[in-house]
Amino acid sequence: PVEDRWAIVAWVRDVQRQKDPNVPWEVGEEKVAPVTVASAEAGAKLYKSKTCFGCHSIDGSKLVGPTFKGIYG
C-alpha cells in the first residue's frame, strides 16, 4: 500500500537526517510526506519485516535493487 511506501521513505529520511541535518524535507517546490516518529518507526519495521534490506541499501552501496539513499529528494 501507498502508506507503507511513505513509511519507508519517512524512515530513510530520518536515518539520513541523523547523519546530515541539511538533508531537505522538500523536493523542489513540492512538499513530500511529513516525517513523524511513528511513520519513521513504521518504515523501519517494514524495511526489516519485508526484508527490503536484501535488495536495497540505505547507504548508497550497490545491491540487487536501487539504493534508498537519497529517496528523500
Short mmCIF file of C-alpha atoms in Angstrom, two decimals:
data_model
loop_
_atom_site.label_atom_id
_atom_site.label_comp_id
_atom_site.label_asym_id
_atom_site.label_seq_id
_atom_site.Cartn_x
_atom_site.Cartn_y
_atom_site.Cartn_z
CA PRO A 1 0.00 0.00 0.00
CA VAL A 2 0.98 3.61 -0.51
CA GLU A 3 1.09 4.22 3.25
CA ASP A 4 3.75 1.51 3.61
CA ARG A 5 5.90 3.10 0.93
CA TRP A 6 5.67 6.52 2.59
CA ALA A 7 6.53 4.95 5.95
CA ILE A 8 9.73 3.53 4.45
CA VAL A 9 10.52 6.92 2.90
CA ALA A 10 9.98 8.56 6.30
CA TRP A 11 12.35 6.12 7.97
CA VAL A 12 15.05 6.54 5.31
CA ARG A 13 14.76 10.34 5.61
CA ASP A 14 15.03 10.07 9.38
CA VAL A 15 18.18 7.91 9.08
CA GLN A 16 19.74 10.31 6.55
CA ARG A 17 18.89 13.40 8.66
CA GLN A 18 20.61 11.83 11.66
CA LYS A 19 23.80 11.75 9.57
CA ASP A 20 23.27 15.10 7.83
CA PRO A 21 20.81 17.62 9.28
CA ASN A 22 20.93 19.54 5.98
CA VAL A 23 19.01 16.81 4.16
CA PRO A 24 15.99 18.59 2.66
CA TRP A 25 12.43 17.73 3.61
CA GLU A 26 11.13 19.10 0.31
CA VAL A 27 11.60 18.12 -3.30
CA GLY A 28 11.72 21.30 -5.36
CA GLU A 29 8.56 23.31 -4.73
CA GLU A 30 6.55 20.26 -3.75
CA LYS A 31 6.22 19.14 -0.14
CA VAL A 32 6.67 15.44 0.49
CA ALA A 33 5.08 13.29 3.18
CA PRO A 34 5.80 14.57 6.69
CA VAL A 35 8.11 12.54 8.89
CA THR A 36 6.93 11.69 12.36
CA VAL A 37 8.43 9.35 14.92
CA ALA A 38 5.54 6.96 14.29
CA SER A 39 5.98 6.97 10.50
CA ALA A 40 9.75 6.50 10.76
CA GLU A 41 9.29 3.61 13.21
CA ALA A 42 6.70 2.02 10.92
CA GLY A 43 9.10 2.34 7.99
CA ALA A 44 11.93 0.73 9.95
CA LYS A 45 9.69 -2.21 10.84
CA LEU A 46 8.57 -2.63 7.23
CA TYR A 47 12.16 -2.40 5.90
CA LYS A 48 13.12 -5.27 8.20
CA SER A 49 9.95 -7.38 8.09
CA LYS A 50 9.63 -7.27 4.30
CA THR A 51 13.40 -7.92 4.01
CA CYS A 52 13.88 -4.82 1.83
CA PHE A 53 17.49 -4.78 3.08
CA GLY A 54 18.19 -7.87 0.95
CA CYS A 55 17.96 -5.79 -2.21
CA HIS A 56 18.04 -2.11 -1.15
CA SER A 57 20.80 -0.41 0.83
CA ILE A 58 20.35 2.85 2.70
CA ASP A 59 23.99 3.93 2.42
CA GLY A 60 24.37 4.03 -1.35
CA SER A 61 26.09 0.65 -1.67
CA LYS A 62 25.09 -1.43 -4.68
CA LEU A 63 22.83 -4.41 -4.12
CA VAL A 64 20.28 -6.13 -6.36
CA GLY A 65 17.83 -3.21 -6.31
CA PRO A 66 18.41 0.53 -6.23
CA THR A 67 19.62 2.14 -3.04
CA PHE A 68 17.19 4.01 -0.81
CA LYS A 69 19.85 6.64 -0.13
CA GLY A 70 18.59 9.95 -1.46
CA ILE A 71 14.98 8.76 -1.66
CA TYR A 72 14.02 11.93 0.15
CA GLY A 73 14.79 14.08 -2.85
#
